[in-house]
Coordinates of C-alpha atoms in Angstrom, one line a residue:
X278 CA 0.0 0.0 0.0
X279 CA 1.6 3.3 -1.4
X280 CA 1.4 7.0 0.3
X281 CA 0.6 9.8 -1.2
X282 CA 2.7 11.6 0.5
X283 CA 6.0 9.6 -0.1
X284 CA 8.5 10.9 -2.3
X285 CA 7.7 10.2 -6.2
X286 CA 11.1 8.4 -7.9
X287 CA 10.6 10.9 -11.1
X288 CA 10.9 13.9 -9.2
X289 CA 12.2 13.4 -6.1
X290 CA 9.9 15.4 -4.3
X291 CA 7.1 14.4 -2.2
X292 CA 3.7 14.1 -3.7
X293 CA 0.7 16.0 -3.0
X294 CA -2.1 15.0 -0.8
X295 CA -5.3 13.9 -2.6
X296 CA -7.2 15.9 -0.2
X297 CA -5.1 18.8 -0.3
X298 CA -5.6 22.0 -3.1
X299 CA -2.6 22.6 -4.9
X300 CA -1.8 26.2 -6.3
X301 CA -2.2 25.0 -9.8
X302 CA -6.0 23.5 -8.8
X303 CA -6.7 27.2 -7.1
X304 CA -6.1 28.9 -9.9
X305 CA -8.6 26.7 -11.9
X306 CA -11.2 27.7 -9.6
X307 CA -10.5 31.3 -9.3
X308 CA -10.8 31.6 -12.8
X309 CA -13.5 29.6 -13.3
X310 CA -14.7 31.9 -10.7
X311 CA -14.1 35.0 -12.8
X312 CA -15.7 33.6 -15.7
X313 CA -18.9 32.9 -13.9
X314 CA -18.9 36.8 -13.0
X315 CA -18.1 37.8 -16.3
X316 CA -21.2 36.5 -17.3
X317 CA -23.3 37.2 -14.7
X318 CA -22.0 41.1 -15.5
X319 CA -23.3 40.5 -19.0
X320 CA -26.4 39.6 -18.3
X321 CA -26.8 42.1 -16.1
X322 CA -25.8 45.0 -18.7
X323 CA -28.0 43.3 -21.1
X324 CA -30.7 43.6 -18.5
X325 CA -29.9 47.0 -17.8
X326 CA -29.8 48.2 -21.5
X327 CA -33.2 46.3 -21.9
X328 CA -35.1 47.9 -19.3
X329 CA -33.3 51.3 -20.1
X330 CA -35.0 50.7 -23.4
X331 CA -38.3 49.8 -22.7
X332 CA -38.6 52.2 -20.2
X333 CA -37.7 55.2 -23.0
X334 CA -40.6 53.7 -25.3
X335 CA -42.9 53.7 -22.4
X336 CA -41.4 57.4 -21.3
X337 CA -42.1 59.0 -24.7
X338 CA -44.5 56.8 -26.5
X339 CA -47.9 56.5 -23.2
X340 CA -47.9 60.7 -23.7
X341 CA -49.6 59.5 -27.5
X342 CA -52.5 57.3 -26.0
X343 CA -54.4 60.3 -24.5
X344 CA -55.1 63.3 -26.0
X345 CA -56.9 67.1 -24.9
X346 CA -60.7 67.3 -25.7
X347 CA -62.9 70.1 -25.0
X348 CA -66.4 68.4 -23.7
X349 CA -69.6 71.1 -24.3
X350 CA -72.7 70.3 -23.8
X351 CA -74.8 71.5 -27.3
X352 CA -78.3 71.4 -28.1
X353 CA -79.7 72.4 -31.6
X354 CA -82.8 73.3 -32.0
X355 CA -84.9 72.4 -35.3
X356 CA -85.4 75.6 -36.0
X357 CA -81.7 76.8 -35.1
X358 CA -80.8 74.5 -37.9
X359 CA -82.9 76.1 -40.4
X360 CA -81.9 79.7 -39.4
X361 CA -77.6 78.4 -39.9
X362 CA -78.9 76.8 -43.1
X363 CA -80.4 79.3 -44.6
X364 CA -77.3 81.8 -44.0
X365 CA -74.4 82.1 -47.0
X366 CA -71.4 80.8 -44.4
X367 CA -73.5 77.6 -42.9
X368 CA -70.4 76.4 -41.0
X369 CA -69.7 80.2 -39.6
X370 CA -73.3 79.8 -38.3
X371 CA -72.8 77.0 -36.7
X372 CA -69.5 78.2 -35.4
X373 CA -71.0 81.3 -33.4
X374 CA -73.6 78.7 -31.9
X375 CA -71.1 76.8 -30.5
X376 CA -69.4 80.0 -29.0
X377 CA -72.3 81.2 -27.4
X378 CA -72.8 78.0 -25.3
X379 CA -69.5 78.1 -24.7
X380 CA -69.6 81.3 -23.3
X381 CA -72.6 80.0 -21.3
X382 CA -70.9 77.2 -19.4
X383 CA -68.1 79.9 -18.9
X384 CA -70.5 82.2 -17.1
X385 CA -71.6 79.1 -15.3
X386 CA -68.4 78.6 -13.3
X387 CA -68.3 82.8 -12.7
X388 CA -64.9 82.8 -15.5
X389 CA -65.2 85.4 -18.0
X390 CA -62.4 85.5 -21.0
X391 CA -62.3 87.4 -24.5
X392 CA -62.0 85.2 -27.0
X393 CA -62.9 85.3 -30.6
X394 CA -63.7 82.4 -33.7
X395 CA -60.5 82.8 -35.1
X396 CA -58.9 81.8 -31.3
X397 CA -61.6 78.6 -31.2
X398 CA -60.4 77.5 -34.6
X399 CA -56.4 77.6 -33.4
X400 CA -57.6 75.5 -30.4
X401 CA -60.3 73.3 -32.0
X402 CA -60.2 73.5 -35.6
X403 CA -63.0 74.1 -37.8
X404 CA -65.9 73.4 -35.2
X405 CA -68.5 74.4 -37.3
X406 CA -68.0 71.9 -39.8
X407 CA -67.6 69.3 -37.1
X408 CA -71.3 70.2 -35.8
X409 CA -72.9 70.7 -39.3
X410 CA -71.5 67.3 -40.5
X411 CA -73.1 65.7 -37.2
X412 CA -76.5 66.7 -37.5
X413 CA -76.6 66.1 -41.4
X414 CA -75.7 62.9 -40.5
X415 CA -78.1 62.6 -37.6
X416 CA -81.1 64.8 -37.9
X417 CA -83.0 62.6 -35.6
X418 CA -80.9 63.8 -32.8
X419 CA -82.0 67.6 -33.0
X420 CA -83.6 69.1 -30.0
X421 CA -81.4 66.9 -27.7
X422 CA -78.5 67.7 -25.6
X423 CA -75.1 66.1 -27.2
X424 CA -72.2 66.5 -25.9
X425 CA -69.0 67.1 -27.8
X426 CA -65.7 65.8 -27.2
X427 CA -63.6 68.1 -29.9
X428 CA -60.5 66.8 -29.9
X429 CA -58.1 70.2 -29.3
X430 CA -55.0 70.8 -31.5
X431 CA -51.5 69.4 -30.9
X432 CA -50.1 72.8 -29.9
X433 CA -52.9 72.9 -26.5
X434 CA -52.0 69.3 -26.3
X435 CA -48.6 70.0 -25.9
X436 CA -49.5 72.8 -23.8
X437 CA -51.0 70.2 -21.0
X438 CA -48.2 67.4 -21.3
X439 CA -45.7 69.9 -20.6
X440 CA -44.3 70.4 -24.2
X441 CA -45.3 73.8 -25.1
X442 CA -44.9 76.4 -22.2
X443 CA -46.0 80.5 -22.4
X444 CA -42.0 81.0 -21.8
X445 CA -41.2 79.2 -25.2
X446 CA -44.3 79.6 -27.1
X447 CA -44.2 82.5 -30.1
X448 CA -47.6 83.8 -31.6
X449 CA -48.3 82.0 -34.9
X450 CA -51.4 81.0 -37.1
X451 CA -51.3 77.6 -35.3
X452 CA -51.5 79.1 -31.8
X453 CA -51.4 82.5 -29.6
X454 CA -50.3 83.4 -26.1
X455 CA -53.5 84.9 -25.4
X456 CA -55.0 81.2 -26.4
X457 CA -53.1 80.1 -23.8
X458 CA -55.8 82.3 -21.0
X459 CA -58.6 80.6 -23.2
X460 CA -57.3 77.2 -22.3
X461 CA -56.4 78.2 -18.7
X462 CA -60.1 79.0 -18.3
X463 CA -61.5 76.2 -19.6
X464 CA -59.3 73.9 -17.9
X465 CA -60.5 75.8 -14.8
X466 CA -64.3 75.6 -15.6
X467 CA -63.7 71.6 -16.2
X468 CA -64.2 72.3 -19.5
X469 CA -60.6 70.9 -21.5
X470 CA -59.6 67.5 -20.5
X471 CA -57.7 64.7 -21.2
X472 CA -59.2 61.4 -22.4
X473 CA -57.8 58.5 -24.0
X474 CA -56.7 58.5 -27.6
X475 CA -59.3 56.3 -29.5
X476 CA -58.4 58.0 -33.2
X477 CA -55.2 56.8 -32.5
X478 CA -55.5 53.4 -31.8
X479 CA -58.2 53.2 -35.0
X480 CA -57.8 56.0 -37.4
X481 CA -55.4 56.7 -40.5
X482 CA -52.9 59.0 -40.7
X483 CA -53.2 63.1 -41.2
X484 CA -52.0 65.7 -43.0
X485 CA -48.7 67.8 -41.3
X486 CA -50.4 70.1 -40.3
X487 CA -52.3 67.9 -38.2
X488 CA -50.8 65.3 -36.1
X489 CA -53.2 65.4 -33.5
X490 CA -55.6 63.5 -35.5
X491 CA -53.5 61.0 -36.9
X492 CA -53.5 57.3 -36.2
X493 CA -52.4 54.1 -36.8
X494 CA -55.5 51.6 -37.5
X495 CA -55.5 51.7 -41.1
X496 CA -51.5 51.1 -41.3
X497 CA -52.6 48.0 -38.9
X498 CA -54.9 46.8 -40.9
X499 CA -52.6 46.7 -43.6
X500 CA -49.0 45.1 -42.2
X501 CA -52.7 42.4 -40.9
X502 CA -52.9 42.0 -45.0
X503 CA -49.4 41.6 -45.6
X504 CA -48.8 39.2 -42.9
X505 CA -51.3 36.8 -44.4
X506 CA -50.0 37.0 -47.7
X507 CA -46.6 36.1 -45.8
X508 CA -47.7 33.4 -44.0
X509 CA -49.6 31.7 -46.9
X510 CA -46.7 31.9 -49.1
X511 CA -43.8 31.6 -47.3
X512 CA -44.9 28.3 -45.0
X513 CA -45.7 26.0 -47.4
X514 CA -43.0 27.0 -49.7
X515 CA -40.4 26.9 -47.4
X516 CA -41.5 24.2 -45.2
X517 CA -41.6 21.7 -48.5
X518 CA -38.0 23.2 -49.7
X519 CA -36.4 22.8 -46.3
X520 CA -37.7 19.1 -46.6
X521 CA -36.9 18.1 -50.2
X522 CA -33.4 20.0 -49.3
X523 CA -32.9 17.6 -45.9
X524 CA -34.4 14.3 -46.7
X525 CA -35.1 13.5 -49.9
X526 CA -32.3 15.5 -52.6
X527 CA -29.2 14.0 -53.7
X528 CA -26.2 15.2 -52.2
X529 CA -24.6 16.8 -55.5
X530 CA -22.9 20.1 -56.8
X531 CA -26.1 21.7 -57.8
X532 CA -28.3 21.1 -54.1
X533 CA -24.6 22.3 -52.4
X534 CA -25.2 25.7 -54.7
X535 CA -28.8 25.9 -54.0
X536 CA -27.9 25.7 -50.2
X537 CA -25.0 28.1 -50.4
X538 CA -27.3 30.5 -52.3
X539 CA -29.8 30.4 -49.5
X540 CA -27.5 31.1 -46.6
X541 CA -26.8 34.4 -48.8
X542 CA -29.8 35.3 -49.6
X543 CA -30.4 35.3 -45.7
X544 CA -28.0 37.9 -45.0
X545 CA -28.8 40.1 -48.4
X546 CA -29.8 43.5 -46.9
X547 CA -33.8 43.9 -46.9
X548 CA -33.3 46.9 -49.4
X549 CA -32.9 44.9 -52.5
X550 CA -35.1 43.0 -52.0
X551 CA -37.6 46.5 -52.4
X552 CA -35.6 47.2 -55.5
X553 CA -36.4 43.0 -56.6
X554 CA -40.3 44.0 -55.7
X555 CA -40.2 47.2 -57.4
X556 CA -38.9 46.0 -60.7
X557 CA -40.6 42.9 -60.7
X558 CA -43.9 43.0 -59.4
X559 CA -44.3 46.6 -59.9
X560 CA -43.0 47.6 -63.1
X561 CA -42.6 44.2 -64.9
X562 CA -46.0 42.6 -63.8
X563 CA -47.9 45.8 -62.5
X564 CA -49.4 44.6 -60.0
X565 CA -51.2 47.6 -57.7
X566 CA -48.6 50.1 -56.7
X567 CA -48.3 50.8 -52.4
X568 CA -50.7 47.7 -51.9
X569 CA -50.1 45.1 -49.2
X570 CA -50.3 42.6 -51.7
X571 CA -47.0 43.6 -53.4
X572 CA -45.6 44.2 -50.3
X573 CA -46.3 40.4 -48.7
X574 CA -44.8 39.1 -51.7
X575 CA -41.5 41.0 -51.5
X576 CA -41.4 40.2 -47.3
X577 CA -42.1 36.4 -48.7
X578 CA -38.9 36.7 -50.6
X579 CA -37.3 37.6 -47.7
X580 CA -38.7 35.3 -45.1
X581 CA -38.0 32.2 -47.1
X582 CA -34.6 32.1 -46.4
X583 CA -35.1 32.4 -42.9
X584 CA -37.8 29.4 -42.9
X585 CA -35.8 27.3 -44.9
X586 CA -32.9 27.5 -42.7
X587 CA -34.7 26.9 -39.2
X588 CA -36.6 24.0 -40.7
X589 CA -33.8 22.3 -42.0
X590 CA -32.3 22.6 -39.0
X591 CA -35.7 21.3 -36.7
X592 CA -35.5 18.9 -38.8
X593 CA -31.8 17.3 -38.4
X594 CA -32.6 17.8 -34.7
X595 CA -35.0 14.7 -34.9
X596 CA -33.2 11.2 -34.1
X597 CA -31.6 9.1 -37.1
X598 CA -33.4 5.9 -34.5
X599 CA -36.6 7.5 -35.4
X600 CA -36.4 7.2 -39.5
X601 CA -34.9 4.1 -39.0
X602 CA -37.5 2.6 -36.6
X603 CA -39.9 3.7 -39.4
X604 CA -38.1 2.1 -42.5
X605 CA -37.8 -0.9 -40.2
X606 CA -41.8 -1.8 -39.6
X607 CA -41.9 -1.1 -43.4
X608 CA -42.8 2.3 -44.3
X609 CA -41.6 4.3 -47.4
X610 CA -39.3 7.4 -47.2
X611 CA -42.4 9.8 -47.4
X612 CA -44.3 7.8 -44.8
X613 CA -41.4 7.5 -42.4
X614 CA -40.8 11.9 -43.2
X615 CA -44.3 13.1 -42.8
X616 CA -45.5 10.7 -40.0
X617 CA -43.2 10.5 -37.7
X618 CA -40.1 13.3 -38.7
X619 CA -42.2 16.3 -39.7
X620 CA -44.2 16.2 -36.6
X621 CA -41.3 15.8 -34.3
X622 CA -39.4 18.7 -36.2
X623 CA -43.1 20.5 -36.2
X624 CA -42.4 22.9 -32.6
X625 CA -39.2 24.3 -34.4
X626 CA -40.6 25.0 -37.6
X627 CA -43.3 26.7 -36.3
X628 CA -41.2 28.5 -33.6
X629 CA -38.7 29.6 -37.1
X630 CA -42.3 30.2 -39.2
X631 CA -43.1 33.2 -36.1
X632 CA -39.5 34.6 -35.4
X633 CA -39.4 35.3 -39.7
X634 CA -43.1 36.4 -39.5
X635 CA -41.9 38.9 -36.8
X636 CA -38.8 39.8 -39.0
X637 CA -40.7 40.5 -41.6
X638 CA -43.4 42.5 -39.3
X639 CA -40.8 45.2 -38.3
X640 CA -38.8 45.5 -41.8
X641 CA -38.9 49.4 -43.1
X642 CA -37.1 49.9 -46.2
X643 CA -38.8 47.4 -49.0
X644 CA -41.7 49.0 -48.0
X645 CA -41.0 52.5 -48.7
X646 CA -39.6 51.1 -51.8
X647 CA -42.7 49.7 -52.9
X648 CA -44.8 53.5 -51.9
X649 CA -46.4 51.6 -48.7
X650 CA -45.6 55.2 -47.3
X651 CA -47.9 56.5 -44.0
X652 CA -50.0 58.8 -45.9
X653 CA -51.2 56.3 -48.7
X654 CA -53.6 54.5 -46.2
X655 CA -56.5 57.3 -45.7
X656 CA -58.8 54.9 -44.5
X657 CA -59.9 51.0 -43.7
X658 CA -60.2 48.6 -47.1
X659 CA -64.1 48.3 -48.6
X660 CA -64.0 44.6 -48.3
X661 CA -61.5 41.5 -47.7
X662 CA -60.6 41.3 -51.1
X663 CA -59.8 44.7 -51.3
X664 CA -57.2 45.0 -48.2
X665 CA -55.0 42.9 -50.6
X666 CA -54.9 45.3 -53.4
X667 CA -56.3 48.9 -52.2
X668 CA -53.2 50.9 -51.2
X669 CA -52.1 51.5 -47.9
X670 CA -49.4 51.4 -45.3
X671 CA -48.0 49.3 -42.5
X672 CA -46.7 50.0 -39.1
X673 CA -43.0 50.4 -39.8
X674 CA -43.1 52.6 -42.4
X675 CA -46.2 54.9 -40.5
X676 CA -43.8 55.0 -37.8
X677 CA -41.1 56.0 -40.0
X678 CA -43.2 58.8 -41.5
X679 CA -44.1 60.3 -38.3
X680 CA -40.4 60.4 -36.8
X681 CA -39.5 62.1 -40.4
X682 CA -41.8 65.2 -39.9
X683 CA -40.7 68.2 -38.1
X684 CA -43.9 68.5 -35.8
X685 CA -43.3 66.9 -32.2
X686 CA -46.4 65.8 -32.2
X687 CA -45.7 63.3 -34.9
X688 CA -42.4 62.4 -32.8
X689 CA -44.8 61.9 -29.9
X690 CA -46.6 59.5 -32.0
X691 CA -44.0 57.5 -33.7
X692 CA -42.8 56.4 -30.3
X693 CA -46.6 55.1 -29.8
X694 CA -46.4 53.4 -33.0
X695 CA -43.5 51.7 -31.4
X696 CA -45.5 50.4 -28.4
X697 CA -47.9 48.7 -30.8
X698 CA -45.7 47.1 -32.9
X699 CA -43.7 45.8 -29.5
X700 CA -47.4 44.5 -28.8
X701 CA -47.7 42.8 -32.2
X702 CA -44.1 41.4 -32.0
X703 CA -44.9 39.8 -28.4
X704 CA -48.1 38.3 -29.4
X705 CA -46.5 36.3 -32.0
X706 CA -43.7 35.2 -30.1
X707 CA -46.1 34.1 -27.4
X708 CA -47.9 32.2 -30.1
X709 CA -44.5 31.1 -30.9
X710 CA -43.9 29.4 -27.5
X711 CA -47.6 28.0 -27.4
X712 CA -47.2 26.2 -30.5
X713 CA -43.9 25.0 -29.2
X714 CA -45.5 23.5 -26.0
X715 CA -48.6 22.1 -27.6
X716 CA -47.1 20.7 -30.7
X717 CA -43.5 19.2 -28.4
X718 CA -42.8 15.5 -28.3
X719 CA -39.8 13.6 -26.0
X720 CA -38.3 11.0 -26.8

């Protein structure tokens, strides 16, 4: 029986105790410690940047889900109607009506302020019009109390969220400093409020001159369109490459090119492929210019890629023992692939089918390529049919509109954007991980 701490005839030195730590063995671990908190500092600055991030959108883009309405109580009488109708400027008419109860609820809450039309259009707009298009449209309601929620412009809106102040505010058409007493009052009588931004969440966008009434449901409804078209096409297509590629295609010079070619295709920048969908489908088979239609087919082309490559690989994840099993109790190549491979592989795929869906959701440049460009979508689609080939925009490129105008309002509003696309992105990847656990197998 030897000791280990008898001297070794190599070295001539007495040998280390197994239950003793060496220098060499400390070392080890105080490396190994040094590399556990070199990652644990990483994920902690990852952290850090992420909630740094999220808490910026949140910062700037909440500010664009509420919005500064003036609530008045207005009743029209039949024959008040007749008398503004009969006049040569009907929406003037209406206009002074809506001042004078105005004034009324004023003298209600004991405030009196000098104001004048041209001061209620800088803070509301053209309120005639507003009142004369709602009783044409609703003559039923005359004789009853309504109440109006005009929405007030961006400048007073940016007056109440702190943006505009009477030290850096300069008399212009859109807005005076002696609007700013106006608004004091009413915000006194309990007049001007805020309320949340409905027209954002479903309306199109605006002019510039008007960013408090632009919004982001019709550019919604249209990255909705161009995600089915994605979805349709770029699924089965890739899914049935991505198999052909992995299970059934010799092994040759010309599949080793076609897979070469699709690993570069999946890091070609997204810009050509908008010039590919501009030349192609646009100009060469002109198809509808700025429709979602075009603009799902040139996301397709770069999705597929994407797909091909995460299926390929969910499928070499599954087992060789489980093809071989197959071929073993007698079942052909295709049997053995879409009965027992493709449903093993079918929680990757999927998971690869939402992260490219997602990709595809947030890209900005083939768009604008294509004229899918925030002020093409004025409005919803007549029909199904028609949100395929009517033109409008999607939520990237409204976003990217918005930050491109000089208006702060329209800033204020891109950054909302942002929190709605952020919603769309974690939807899918939430649908992502539900497929996963729904559709995963162990074996």
């Amino acid at each position: 029986m030897t000791d280990a701490s008898m001297q070794t005839p190599e070295t001539g030195r007495r040998g280390t105790s197994l239950t003793a730590t060496d220098e060499r063995t400390r070392k080890r671990a105080r490396a190994e410690k040094r590399f556990r908190l070199y990652g644990i500092i990483a994920i902690a600055t990852g952290l850090f940047f992420l909630v740094v991030l999220f808490a910026s959108i949140l910062r700037e883009g909440i500010p664009a889900f509420t919005r500064t309405v003036v609530s008045v109580e207005f009743t029209l009488t039949p024959e008040q109607r007749e008398e503004a109708e009969g006049t040569l400027f009907k929406t003037k008419a209406y206009s002074d009506l809506f001042i004078a109860q105005l004034n009324k609820e004023l003298a209600e809450s004991g405030i009196s302020v000098d104001f004048d039309e041209a001061a209620i259009e800088r803070l509301l707009g053209k309120v005639g019009g507003t009142i004369r298009a709602f009783y044409t449209e609703n003559p039923d309601r005359l004789g009853e109390p309504i109440e109006f929620d005009l929405a007030a412009s961006s400048r007073v809106d940016g007056y109440f969220k702190g943006r505009v102040s009477r030290d850096t505010l300069q008399d212009s058409r859109f807005l005076q400093l002696s609007d700013l007493d106006l608004v004091d009052a009413l915000k006194e009588a309990g007049i001007i409020k805020q309320a949340f931004n409905w027209p954002f969440i479903t309306g199109a966008d605006s002019g510039v001159d008007n960013p408090g009434g632009a919004g982001i449901g019709a550019s919604v409804v249209g990255s909705f369109f161009m995600m089915l078209v994605v979805l349709v096409l770029s699924l089965p297509i890739g899914v049935a490459a991505s198999i052909y590629l992995e299970e059934f295609a010799p092994q040759n010079k010309f599949t080793d090119l076609i897979e070469v070619n699709i690993s570069n295709l999946a890091a070609v920048p997204s810009i050509v492929f908008g010039i590919l969908g501009l030349a192609v489908f646009i100009q060469f088979m002109h198809l509808p210019q700025s429709a979602p239609l075009v603009g799902g087919l040139v996301l397709t082309l770069m999705t597929l890629p994407t797909i091909i490559i995460s299926t390929r690989a969910s499928l070499k994840a599954v087992p060789p023992s489980i093809r071989d099993a197959a071929l073993g109790v007698g079942a052909s190549k295709m049997q053995a692939v879409f009965h027992h491979v493709l449903p093993l592989a079918a929680p990757g795929i999927l998971t690869g089918t939402i992260i490219g869906l997602a990709q595809a959701l947030g890209e900005t440049a083939p768009l604008l390529l294509i004229g899918m460009v925030g002020f093409v979508a004025r409005g919803y689609p007549d029909g199904f049919l028609a949100g395929f080939t009517e033109p409008n925009s999607a939520m990237p490129a409204q976003i990217y509109t918005w930050a491109a105008r000089a208006d702060v309002g329209f800033y204020e509003k891109a950054w909302g954007g942002i929190i709605i696309l952020l919603m769309f992105l974690l939807t899918m990847n939430i649908i992502a991980i539900i497929l996963r656990r729904r559709f995963e197998r162990r074996w």
